[in-house]
Every structure is written in structure tokens, then in C-alpha cells.
């Protein structure tokens, strides 16, 4: 046993945001010790079973010694005292003591940071913002306006999920990070559900190539559809705080006024910043509109009528919307280098038809035929019951990347900086027989 361990049930771990193998602080009225969490479903949810002893260093394993006393020590004796002893035997309560567990930011834990949900806010129909504060005192992790965070969370059964969500808070905010989630699946239903306040979440912040440039050389045109508004919230805050007052225009398309997220927040920014303009489009033909809104969908014609000269275009929304507007901008003569699309847009754009290909999963020793009309490699591997880490499912976070042993794949058109032997299961498509290290 290379590490001292604290065994607990899956339910107890999920309630505390603890994942198997996490570094945890086990605390009692007497003290606190650092151990590694291990999930054991034979235990009652009210019980923690902790290793007794202390740990020497091991150079062969590269493990440092654990202090007998002091901060981040692992000695079980730190946790108990003889303040109350058994009146008959005179023994200290070694075997039963009230305790609590909390996860720690473990060195070398692949960049995961510990946050908790400080509060939740309903932004629109089926859409909730989670305000995340760090477990450790200090400012939150920085990010560039438009980027996403990757979160890791467990459900009540202890199943671990990894997902990515755009950061909708201001990049200059130091107290919290904010993600906004539309209820559309198992994990988003969990995040939109009751009881999230106080829940712990592991987080990797600030990733993705969809963000404002450091130097704004051209006007910024933001085009959002539905939940696609989320990355633009951090952009709007950054543009509002930019002393150069760069001209910017937000096109926001929703089906119904009930779907208009951040309505008051956007209104305050636009009212305070005359260099930022807003155009709202509502597609429901029966919806009541504000005088400044437009009925219908965002169109290339509407964009062209409002934009003069070169600009940087940022698009985020449903695949069909992104596809239509990108095609329209190309016809209008906008150079591709000025057009930037968010993760869940490009991943859903149509690509040329391909024939089925055989796939061999080497470590699982499973074989199947990839069918292009049955979804991505990731979809079809998951359908086999094989667990695969995934996040954005759009080629941005690279959580689902695996080593390609042999075969040729077609990456999406905008793929850059990829290791030659990596296959992103959510977006790469087989062009030949494929062998994956999975």
C-alpha cells in the first residue's frame, strides 16, 4: 500500500465531490490527516475506514515521507485523543471516532482544482448559472474571454462525469467562476437540479481557442444562438472593461423571450457602454416582442446590413445555424481567418460522406464496424459499454483523445497542433481500418 487510505462508500464520496484516488483531508475533533480516498460500496454511507500508521519515504517509488505530525501528515494517531477513554478498559477510542472528509488539491492531480458551488441562479428557461468558489482561499484561476472550463463531478451513484462548459463570468472577477448550463442530458440535469449549492466540483479552467484576441485590431461581431450566449458573456465583460472601447455588436437569437438568458446583465452592459450594440432575434412567430427586437432568425443579410468593413466574427450556437451563417459569410466575401466558431458548433457541422470502417480496440480486445450514420467513434464505443473519458464532445478539450496504433483518420477542418498519433474519438473519422489503444 503506497499511500494511507480512507475507504468510504460511493454515495458518501459523491456527496462530497470525492473521486476514487483523490487526496482527502480526514478530520476529527482531535486533528486532521491526509489520505487517499478509496471507494468501497460494502461500507455504510456513515462509515469511513482509515489506514492505521504512518508512512516512510520510498525513493524507488518516488514517494516522499509523510510527517508523523504537522500539516499534511498521515498519522492516524493525529485523529484521536485520550480526552475521553473507555471507563472499563481505559483505552482511547481507536476504532470509532466522529469524522468528516473533504477533497484536497493533490500535487500532480493533472491540473484539477477544488471548487464548490456557492450559489445557483436561474438565467432562462431550463438554464442555470453555477457560481463556483475555490476551496482554498485566494483568487480564482484566470482565463481568456470566451474560453471554457472542464469540470469533474460524481452523481449519487458515484459515477464520474467530465464535461466542459463555457465560462460566463467576467475574466476580471477574482471571487468566483461562473458556468451556465442548459438542461439537455444526464449531467446537465444534475447541474440544473436541486441541492447543487455546497456541492464540490473538480475544475480545470481556461481552455479552448475560442476567445477574444489579445489585441483587438477590428470590430468584434458576436453571433449567439440559444445557450451559445455563454462564452459571449465573458467577452462582453472584457469589452466593457477595455479602455480602448473597441466597437462590438452582439446578435442574439432565441426561440422565445423565455429563452433570453442574462437579459438584465446584457442590458446593463449595453446601456453603460455605447461602443457595444445589441440585436435580438426571436423566431417564435407568436411571441410578444420588445420594440427593438426582430422577429425571425439571424441571417447573413442582417449581419451584412449592420457591419461595414473588416471585422472579427465569433459564432456560437446550434450546428445548423453555424453552418448556414458560415456559408453566408463566405459568399459575402468574409475571409475564413476572420471567422471563429465555438466548440459545439463545428463538431456538428456536416462533413462529406465516408464508408464504414473496421475498428479494433486493442486493450479491450473488442472489434466493431464504425458506421458513419450512427454517430462519432465516441458514441459507438460508448454504445458497446466501454467507459471512455470525455468532455466537450466537440474536439476542444481533448479529454477523449487516445493513441492511434495504426490506421488513418480524418480530423475536422479546423484541427491544429495535434500529435500525429492521437485520435479524438468525438470528432475524428476513420478513413481506413483503425486500431486504437483503448
Short mmCIF file of C-alpha atoms in Angstrom, two decimals:
data_model
loop_
_atom_site.label_atom_id
_atom_site.label_comp_id
_atom_site.label_asym_id
_atom_site.label_seq_id
_atom_site.Cartn_x
_atom_site.Cartn_y
_atom_site.Cartn_z
CA UNK A 1 0.00 0.00 0.00
CA UNK A 2 1.93 3.08 -1.22
CA UNK A 3 -0.45 5.61 0.36
CA UNK A 4 -2.51 5.73 3.55
CA UNK A 5 -6.11 5.15 2.54
CA UNK A 6 -9.54 6.27 3.70
CA UNK A 7 -12.29 3.92 2.47
CA UNK A 8 -15.83 5.27 2.02
CA UNK A 9 -18.97 4.41 0.10
CA UNK A 10 -19.75 5.77 -3.38
CA UNK A 11 -22.68 7.75 -2.03
CA UNK A 12 -20.62 9.40 0.69
CA UNK A 13 -17.90 10.23 -1.86
CA UNK A 14 -20.36 11.70 -4.38
CA UNK A 15 -21.93 13.93 -1.73
CA UNK A 16 -18.50 15.44 -1.05
CA UNK A 17 -17.19 15.65 -4.61
CA UNK A 18 -14.61 12.95 -3.92
CA UNK A 19 -13.32 10.69 -6.69
CA UNK A 20 -11.55 7.38 -6.14
CA UNK A 21 -7.83 8.09 -5.68
CA UNK A 22 -8.27 11.74 -4.64
CA UNK A 23 -6.19 13.21 -1.85
CA UNK A 24 -8.56 13.90 1.03
CA UNK A 25 -8.35 15.51 4.43
CA UNK A 26 -9.81 13.26 7.14
CA UNK A 27 -10.64 15.43 10.14
CA UNK A 28 -11.87 14.73 13.66
CA UNK A 29 -12.23 16.94 16.74
CA UNK A 30 -8.63 15.99 17.57
CA UNK A 31 -6.89 16.77 14.28
CA UNK A 32 -6.56 16.19 10.55
CA UNK A 33 -4.67 13.69 8.38
CA UNK A 34 -4.18 13.46 4.62
CA UNK A 35 -5.03 10.17 2.91
CA UNK A 36 -6.08 8.74 -0.44
CA UNK A 37 -9.77 8.07 -1.00
CA UNK A 38 -10.84 4.57 -1.97
CA UNK A 39 -14.44 3.74 -2.89
CA UNK A 40 -15.81 0.65 -1.15
CA UNK A 41 -19.53 0.03 -1.58
CA UNK A 42 -19.56 -2.60 1.14
CA UNK A 43 -19.33 0.25 3.66
CA UNK A 44 -22.29 2.06 5.15
CA UNK A 45 -22.53 5.67 3.98
CA UNK A 46 -21.94 6.87 7.55
CA UNK A 47 -18.65 5.00 7.97
CA UNK A 48 -15.05 5.80 6.97
CA UNK A 49 -12.41 3.11 7.34
CA UNK A 50 -8.92 4.64 7.65
CA UNK A 51 -5.42 3.13 7.49
CA UNK A 52 -3.51 3.00 10.77
CA UNK A 53 0.14 4.01 10.96
CA UNK A 54 2.47 6.48 9.28
CA UNK A 55 4.39 6.32 6.02
CA UNK A 56 8.10 6.30 5.30
CA UNK A 57 9.51 7.67 2.08
CA UNK A 58 10.29 5.33 -0.80
CA UNK A 59 12.88 6.51 -3.32
CA UNK A 60 12.17 3.62 -5.69
CA UNK A 61 8.54 4.66 -5.96
CA UNK A 62 9.32 8.36 -5.86
CA UNK A 63 7.18 8.83 -2.75
CA UNK A 64 8.17 11.32 -0.04
CA UNK A 65 7.77 10.51 3.65
CA UNK A 66 4.60 11.57 5.40
CA UNK A 67 5.08 13.56 8.56
CA UNK A 68 4.14 11.96 11.85
CA UNK A 69 2.73 15.30 12.94
CA UNK A 70 2.06 18.66 11.35
CA UNK A 71 0.33 19.87 8.22
CA UNK A 72 -0.50 17.20 5.60
CA UNK A 73 0.64 14.44 7.93
CA UNK A 74 -0.90 10.99 7.54
CA UNK A 75 -0.52 9.51 11.01
CA UNK A 76 -3.81 8.04 12.25
CA UNK A 77 -2.81 8.99 15.80
CA UNK A 78 -3.29 12.65 14.83
CA UNK A 79 -7.02 11.91 14.58
CA UNK A 80 -7.64 10.55 18.06
CA UNK A 81 -7.03 11.67 21.63
CA UNK A 82 -7.33 10.30 25.14
CA UNK A 83 -9.58 13.14 26.30
CA UNK A 84 -12.35 10.57 26.57
CA UNK A 85 -11.43 6.98 27.44
CA UNK A 86 -13.40 3.81 27.97
CA UNK A 87 -14.24 3.71 31.69
CA UNK A 88 -13.82 -0.05 31.88
CA UNK A 89 -10.74 -0.76 29.75
CA UNK A 90 -9.12 2.67 29.95
CA UNK A 91 -8.49 2.57 26.19
CA UNK A 92 -8.67 5.56 23.84
CA UNK A 93 -11.35 5.29 21.11
CA UNK A 94 -9.10 3.98 18.33
CA UNK A 95 -11.85 2.19 16.45
CA UNK A 96 -14.71 4.72 16.45
CA UNK A 97 -14.45 8.49 16.27
CA UNK A 98 -16.66 11.20 14.66
CA UNK A 99 -15.04 12.42 11.46
CA UNK A 100 -15.51 14.25 8.18
CA UNK A 101 -13.79 14.09 4.77
CA UNK A 102 -13.10 16.77 2.22
CA UNK A 103 -11.13 16.62 -1.04
CA UNK A 104 -7.80 18.39 -1.42
CA UNK A 105 -5.93 19.78 -4.38
CA UNK A 106 -3.42 16.97 -4.74
CA UNK A 107 0.02 17.72 -6.25
CA UNK A 108 0.22 16.13 -9.66
CA UNK A 109 -3.56 15.70 -9.93
CA UNK A 110 -3.50 16.60 -13.65
CA UNK A 111 -4.40 20.22 -13.03
CA UNK A 112 -7.73 19.60 -11.25
CA UNK A 113 -8.60 22.32 -8.76
CA UNK A 114 -11.17 22.09 -6.00
CA UNK A 115 -14.17 24.40 -6.14
CA UNK A 116 -17.63 24.36 -4.60
CA UNK A 117 -20.97 25.69 -5.81
CA UNK A 118 -21.55 28.85 -3.77
CA UNK A 119 -24.93 29.64 -5.34
CA UNK A 120 -27.11 28.96 -8.35
CA UNK A 121 -29.17 31.39 -10.44
CA UNK A 122 -31.88 30.59 -12.98
CA UNK A 123 -30.95 32.57 -16.09
CA UNK A 124 -33.68 31.45 -18.51
CA UNK A 125 -35.97 28.52 -19.20
CA UNK A 126 -34.00 25.33 -18.47
CA UNK A 127 -30.76 27.26 -17.99
CA UNK A 128 -28.90 27.71 -14.69
CA UNK A 129 -25.72 29.51 -13.70
CA UNK A 130 -23.45 27.97 -11.07
CA UNK A 131 -21.16 30.31 -9.16
CA UNK A 132 -18.03 28.37 -8.26
CA UNK A 133 -15.66 29.46 -5.49
CA UNK A 134 -12.26 27.88 -4.76
CA UNK A 135 -11.92 25.63 -1.74
CA UNK A 136 -8.63 27.27 -0.88
CA UNK A 137 -8.55 30.98 -0.03
CA UNK A 138 -7.33 33.23 -2.81
CA UNK A 139 -8.32 34.46 -6.27
CA UNK A 140 -9.88 32.16 -8.84
CA UNK A 141 -7.94 30.83 -11.82
CA UNK A 142 -7.65 33.20 -14.76
CA UNK A 143 -8.97 32.63 -18.27
CA UNK A 144 -9.31 34.44 -21.58
CA UNK A 145 -12.73 35.83 -22.54
CA UNK A 146 -14.62 33.12 -24.41
CA UNK A 147 -12.82 30.08 -23.01
CA UNK A 148 -14.39 27.09 -21.26
CA UNK A 149 -13.79 25.19 -18.05
CA UNK A 150 -13.65 21.42 -17.73
CA UNK A 151 -15.45 20.06 -14.67
CA UNK A 152 -15.43 16.68 -12.99
CA UNK A 153 -18.42 15.67 -10.88
CA UNK A 154 -19.92 12.49 -9.47
CA UNK A 155 -23.61 11.62 -9.28
CA UNK A 156 -25.31 9.98 -6.30
CA UNK A 157 -24.21 6.55 -7.50
CA UNK A 158 -20.56 7.62 -7.58
CA UNK A 159 -20.33 7.65 -11.39
CA UNK A 160 -17.75 10.21 -12.51
CA UNK A 161 -18.53 12.58 -15.37
CA UNK A 162 -16.22 15.01 -17.14
CA UNK A 163 -17.82 17.84 -19.11
CA UNK A 164 -16.87 21.27 -20.46
CA UNK A 165 -18.88 24.47 -20.12
CA UNK A 166 -18.14 28.00 -21.27
CA UNK A 167 -17.15 30.42 -18.54
CA UNK A 168 -19.79 33.14 -18.41
CA UNK A 169 -18.25 35.28 -15.66
CA UNK A 170 -16.05 38.30 -16.18
CA UNK A 171 -12.34 37.45 -16.71
CA UNK A 172 -11.51 40.19 -14.21
CA UNK A 173 -13.67 38.64 -11.47
CA UNK A 174 -11.44 37.22 -8.73
CA UNK A 175 -14.02 35.84 -6.27
CA UNK A 176 -15.74 33.20 -8.37
CA UNK A 177 -16.03 31.49 -11.73
CA UNK A 178 -19.43 31.10 -13.36
CA UNK A 179 -20.61 28.40 -15.73
CA UNK A 180 -24.08 28.35 -17.26
CA UNK A 181 -25.70 25.05 -18.18
CA UNK A 182 -28.75 24.25 -20.29
CA UNK A 183 -30.63 21.14 -19.23
CA UNK A 184 -30.24 18.71 -22.13
CA UNK A 185 -28.77 15.47 -20.75
CA UNK A 186 -27.84 13.46 -17.69
CA UNK A 187 -25.06 15.71 -16.38
CA UNK A 188 -26.78 18.99 -17.27
CA UNK A 189 -29.90 17.72 -15.48
CA UNK A 190 -27.76 17.08 -12.39
CA UNK A 191 -26.27 20.58 -12.55
CA UNK A 192 -29.70 22.17 -13.10
CA UNK A 193 -31.29 20.14 -10.32
CA UNK A 194 -31.87 20.90 -6.64
CA UNK A 195 -29.21 20.51 -3.99
CA UNK A 196 -26.26 21.80 -6.03
CA UNK A 197 -25.36 24.62 -3.63
CA UNK A 198 -22.49 23.44 -1.46
CA UNK A 199 -21.54 20.59 -3.82
CA UNK A 200 -17.85 20.24 -4.57
CA UNK A 201 -16.61 20.17 -8.14
CA UNK A 202 -13.14 19.50 -9.55
CA UNK A 203 -12.30 22.01 -12.24
CA UNK A 204 -9.73 22.80 -14.91
CA UNK A 205 -10.26 26.39 -16.04
CA UNK A 206 -9.27 28.46 -19.03
CA UNK A 207 -9.02 26.28 -22.13
CA UNK A 208 -10.03 26.49 -25.77
CA UNK A 209 -9.08 28.54 -28.82
CA UNK A 210 -12.44 30.36 -28.98
CA UNK A 211 -11.60 33.66 -27.29
CA UNK A 212 -11.01 37.32 -27.98
CA UNK A 213 -7.57 38.17 -29.36
CA UNK A 214 -5.19 39.95 -27.03
CA UNK A 215 -5.09 42.91 -29.41
CA UNK A 216 -8.41 43.94 -30.97
CA UNK A 217 -7.49 45.22 -34.42
CA UNK A 218 -11.02 45.04 -35.87
CA UNK A 219 -14.61 45.39 -34.66
CA UNK A 220 -15.95 42.34 -32.81
CA UNK A 221 -19.12 40.72 -34.13
CA UNK A 222 -20.62 38.13 -31.76
CA UNK A 223 -23.36 35.83 -33.06
CA UNK A 224 -25.12 33.63 -30.49
CA UNK A 225 -27.95 31.14 -30.70
CA UNK A 226 -29.66 29.92 -27.53
CA UNK A 227 -27.19 28.56 -24.98
CA UNK A 228 -24.45 29.78 -27.34
CA UNK A 229 -24.65 33.09 -25.49
CA UNK A 230 -22.50 31.76 -22.63
CA UNK A 231 -18.97 32.42 -23.99
CA UNK A 232 -20.05 35.88 -25.09
CA UNK A 233 -20.84 36.91 -21.53
CA UNK A 234 -17.17 36.85 -20.59
CA UNK A 235 -16.38 38.61 -23.88
CA UNK A 236 -18.94 41.34 -23.17
CA UNK A 237 -17.46 41.98 -19.73
CA UNK A 238 -13.96 42.13 -21.23
CA UNK A 239 -15.09 44.52 -23.99
CA UNK A 240 -16.89 46.69 -21.44
CA UNK A 241 -13.72 47.00 -19.38
CA UNK A 242 -11.43 47.69 -22.35
CA UNK A 243 -10.21 51.30 -22.16
CA UNK A 244 -9.80 51.40 -25.96
CA UNK A 245 -13.59 50.98 -26.31
CA UNK A 246 -13.43 48.60 -29.30
CA UNK A 247 -16.66 48.63 -31.36
CA UNK A 248 -18.67 45.45 -30.83
CA UNK A 249 -22.04 44.08 -31.88
CA UNK A 250 -23.91 41.12 -30.38
CA UNK A 251 -26.52 39.26 -32.43
CA UNK A 252 -28.54 37.03 -30.11
CA UNK A 253 -31.13 34.60 -31.45
CA UNK A 254 -33.67 32.80 -29.25
CA UNK A 255 -36.86 30.91 -29.94
CA UNK A 256 -38.91 32.69 -27.30
CA UNK A 257 -38.41 35.56 -24.81
CA UNK A 258 -38.36 32.95 -22.01
CA UNK A 259 -35.11 31.66 -23.56
CA UNK A 260 -33.38 35.06 -23.37
CA UNK A 261 -30.58 34.41 -20.86
CA UNK A 262 -28.74 37.16 -18.96
CA UNK A 263 -31.31 39.70 -20.15
CA UNK A 264 -30.74 42.18 -17.33
CA UNK A 265 -26.96 41.69 -17.27
CA UNK A 266 -26.62 42.24 -21.02
CA UNK A 267 -28.92 45.24 -20.78
CA UNK A 268 -26.74 46.85 -18.11
CA UNK A 269 -23.56 46.33 -20.13
CA UNK A 270 -25.05 47.73 -23.35
CA UNK A 271 -26.58 50.72 -21.50
CA UNK A 272 -23.24 51.58 -19.88
CA UNK A 273 -21.09 51.00 -22.99
CA UNK A 274 -22.22 52.86 -26.13
CA UNK A 275 -19.50 51.11 -28.15
CA UNK A 276 -21.31 47.79 -27.62
CA UNK A 277 -24.58 47.25 -29.54
CA UNK A 278 -27.22 44.52 -29.31
CA UNK A 279 -29.58 42.96 -31.84
CA UNK A 280 -32.11 40.40 -30.59
CA UNK A 281 -33.94 37.95 -32.89
CA UNK A 282 -36.93 35.87 -31.76
CA UNK A 283 -38.00 33.02 -34.04
CA UNK A 284 -41.37 32.18 -32.44
CA UNK A 285 -43.94 33.84 -34.75
CA UNK A 286 -46.45 34.26 -31.92
CA UNK A 287 -44.11 35.69 -29.28
CA UNK A 288 -44.60 39.22 -27.97
CA UNK A 289 -41.56 41.33 -28.90
CA UNK A 290 -39.86 44.34 -27.41
CA UNK A 291 -39.80 47.32 -29.81
CA UNK A 292 -36.08 46.88 -30.56
CA UNK A 293 -36.28 43.13 -31.26
CA UNK A 294 -36.60 41.47 -34.67
CA UNK A 295 -38.90 38.58 -35.47
CA UNK A 296 -37.17 35.69 -37.23
CA UNK A 297 -33.74 34.13 -37.26
CA UNK A 298 -30.33 35.73 -37.52
CA UNK A 299 -29.45 35.98 -41.22
CA UNK A 300 -26.36 36.83 -43.18
CA UNK A 301 -28.29 39.74 -44.69
CA UNK A 302 -28.96 41.22 -41.25
CA UNK A 303 -25.30 40.87 -40.34
CA UNK A 304 -24.10 42.48 -43.59
CA UNK A 305 -26.51 45.37 -43.13
CA UNK A 306 -25.03 46.13 -39.70
CA UNK A 307 -21.32 45.59 -40.41
CA UNK A 308 -19.12 47.73 -42.61
CA UNK A 309 -15.57 46.73 -43.48
CA UNK A 310 -13.43 44.05 -41.91
CA UNK A 311 -14.39 42.55 -38.56
CA UNK A 312 -13.71 39.50 -36.41
CA UNK A 313 -16.75 37.21 -36.34
CA UNK A 314 -17.39 34.89 -33.39
CA UNK A 315 -20.23 32.38 -33.77
CA UNK A 316 -21.62 30.01 -31.15
CA UNK A 317 -24.86 28.08 -31.31
CA UNK A 318 -26.61 25.07 -32.85
CA UNK A 319 -24.84 23.35 -35.74
CA UNK A 320 -27.38 24.24 -38.46
CA UNK A 321 -27.23 27.93 -37.52
CA UNK A 322 -23.43 27.95 -37.53
CA UNK A 323 -23.29 26.10 -40.84
CA UNK A 324 -25.77 28.43 -42.54
CA UNK A 325 -24.15 31.64 -41.32
CA UNK A 326 -20.59 30.48 -42.06
CA UNK A 327 -21.66 29.65 -45.62
CA UNK A 328 -23.37 33.02 -45.95
CA UNK A 329 -20.37 34.93 -44.66
CA UNK A 330 -18.13 33.08 -47.13
CA UNK A 331 -20.43 34.03 -50.02
CA UNK A 332 -20.35 37.62 -48.77
CA UNK A 333 -16.56 37.59 -49.08
CA UNK A 334 -15.58 37.32 -45.42
CA UNK A 335 -12.19 35.61 -45.22
CA UNK A 336 -12.15 32.37 -43.16
CA UNK A 337 -9.37 33.75 -40.95
CA UNK A 338 -11.82 36.31 -39.58
CA UNK A 339 -14.47 33.70 -38.67
CA UNK A 340 -14.23 31.89 -35.32
CA UNK A 341 -16.67 29.22 -34.17
CA UNK A 342 -17.32 27.74 -30.74
CA UNK A 343 -16.78 24.07 -29.93
CA UNK A 344 -20.27 22.69 -30.12
CA UNK A 345 -20.85 24.42 -33.45
CA UNK A 346 -18.00 22.98 -35.58
CA UNK A 347 -18.41 19.48 -34.19
CA UNK A 348 -21.95 19.31 -35.51
CA UNK A 349 -21.28 20.73 -38.96
CA UNK A 350 -21.88 18.46 -41.90
CA UNK A 351 -18.89 16.75 -43.45
CA UNK A 352 -18.54 14.59 -46.53
CA UNK A 353 -19.89 11.04 -46.55
CA UNK A 354 -17.49 8.21 -45.69
CA UNK A 355 -17.79 4.42 -45.93
CA UNK A 356 -17.90 2.16 -42.82
CA UNK A 357 -14.54 1.08 -41.40
CA UNK A 358 -13.47 -1.75 -39.04
CA UNK A 359 -12.16 -0.64 -35.65
CA UNK A 360 -10.10 -2.70 -33.19
CA UNK A 361 -9.84 -1.58 -29.56
CA UNK A 362 -6.53 -3.12 -28.58
CA UNK A 363 -6.59 -3.20 -24.77
CA UNK A 364 -10.30 -4.07 -24.59
CA UNK A 365 -9.86 -6.64 -27.35
CA UNK A 366 -13.13 -5.50 -28.90
CA UNK A 367 -13.91 -5.10 -32.59
CA UNK A 368 -16.74 -3.28 -34.30
CA UNK A 369 -17.54 -1.56 -37.57
CA UNK A 370 -17.77 2.21 -37.46
CA UNK A 371 -20.95 3.31 -39.22
CA UNK A 372 -20.96 7.00 -40.24
CA UNK A 373 -24.71 7.35 -39.70
CA UNK A 374 -24.51 6.09 -36.10
CA UNK A 375 -22.52 8.98 -34.70
CA UNK A 376 -18.92 9.50 -33.70
CA UNK A 377 -16.35 6.92 -32.69
CA UNK A 378 -17.01 8.04 -29.12
CA UNK A 379 -20.76 7.43 -29.45
CA UNK A 380 -20.27 3.97 -30.90
CA UNK A 381 -17.61 2.91 -28.40
CA UNK A 382 -19.82 4.03 -25.51
CA UNK A 383 -22.68 2.04 -27.04
CA UNK A 384 -20.52 -1.06 -26.58
CA UNK A 385 -20.45 -0.39 -22.84
CA UNK A 386 -16.78 0.58 -22.83
CA UNK A 387 -16.11 3.53 -20.48
CA UNK A 388 -14.32 6.44 -22.16
CA UNK A 389 -13.35 9.76 -20.63
CA UNK A 390 -14.98 12.63 -22.49
CA UNK A 391 -15.74 16.29 -22.03
CA UNK A 392 -16.89 18.75 -24.66
CA UNK A 393 -17.56 16.06 -27.31
CA UNK A 394 -16.53 18.66 -29.86
CA UNK A 395 -12.76 18.32 -30.27
CA UNK A 396 -11.78 21.20 -27.98
CA UNK A 397 -10.94 19.72 -24.58
CA UNK A 398 -9.20 16.58 -25.96
CA UNK A 399 -10.37 14.54 -22.97
CA UNK A 400 -11.39 11.67 -25.27
CA UNK A 401 -8.02 11.56 -27.07
CA UNK A 402 -6.45 8.09 -27.34
CA UNK A 403 -3.34 6.76 -29.05
CA UNK A 404 -3.86 5.65 -32.64
CA UNK A 405 -1.81 2.46 -33.09
CA UNK A 406 -2.48 2.19 -36.82
CA UNK A 407 -4.87 3.48 -39.44
CA UNK A 408 -5.76 6.87 -40.88
CA UNK A 409 -8.35 9.30 -39.55
CA UNK A 410 -9.91 12.49 -40.89
CA UNK A 411 -9.76 15.31 -38.31
CA UNK A 412 -12.18 18.25 -38.51
CA UNK A 413 -11.14 21.06 -40.87
CA UNK A 414 -10.11 23.41 -38.07
CA UNK A 415 -7.90 20.93 -36.19
CA UNK A 416 -4.44 22.34 -35.42
CA UNK A 417 -1.49 21.41 -33.23
CA UNK A 418 -2.44 17.75 -32.85
CA UNK A 419 0.04 14.98 -32.02
CA UNK A 420 0.30 12.70 -35.07
CA UNK A 421 -0.69 9.51 -33.25
CA UNK A 422 -3.65 10.97 -31.34
CA UNK A 423 -7.25 10.24 -32.22
CA UNK A 424 -10.02 12.42 -30.80
CA UNK A 425 -12.92 10.00 -30.61
CA UNK A 426 -15.59 12.71 -30.67
CA UNK A 427 -14.58 14.33 -33.98
CA UNK A 428 -12.04 12.20 -35.90
CA UNK A 429 -13.48 9.84 -38.53
CA UNK A 430 -11.78 6.64 -39.77
CA UNK A 431 -10.53 6.64 -43.36
CA UNK A 432 -9.17 3.09 -43.10
CA UNK A 433 -9.11 0.13 -40.73
CA UNK A 434 -8.32 1.60 -37.33
CA UNK A 435 -6.52 0.22 -34.26
CA UNK A 436 -6.82 2.24 -31.05
CA UNK A 437 -5.02 1.86 -27.74
CA UNK A 438 -8.20 1.55 -25.75
#
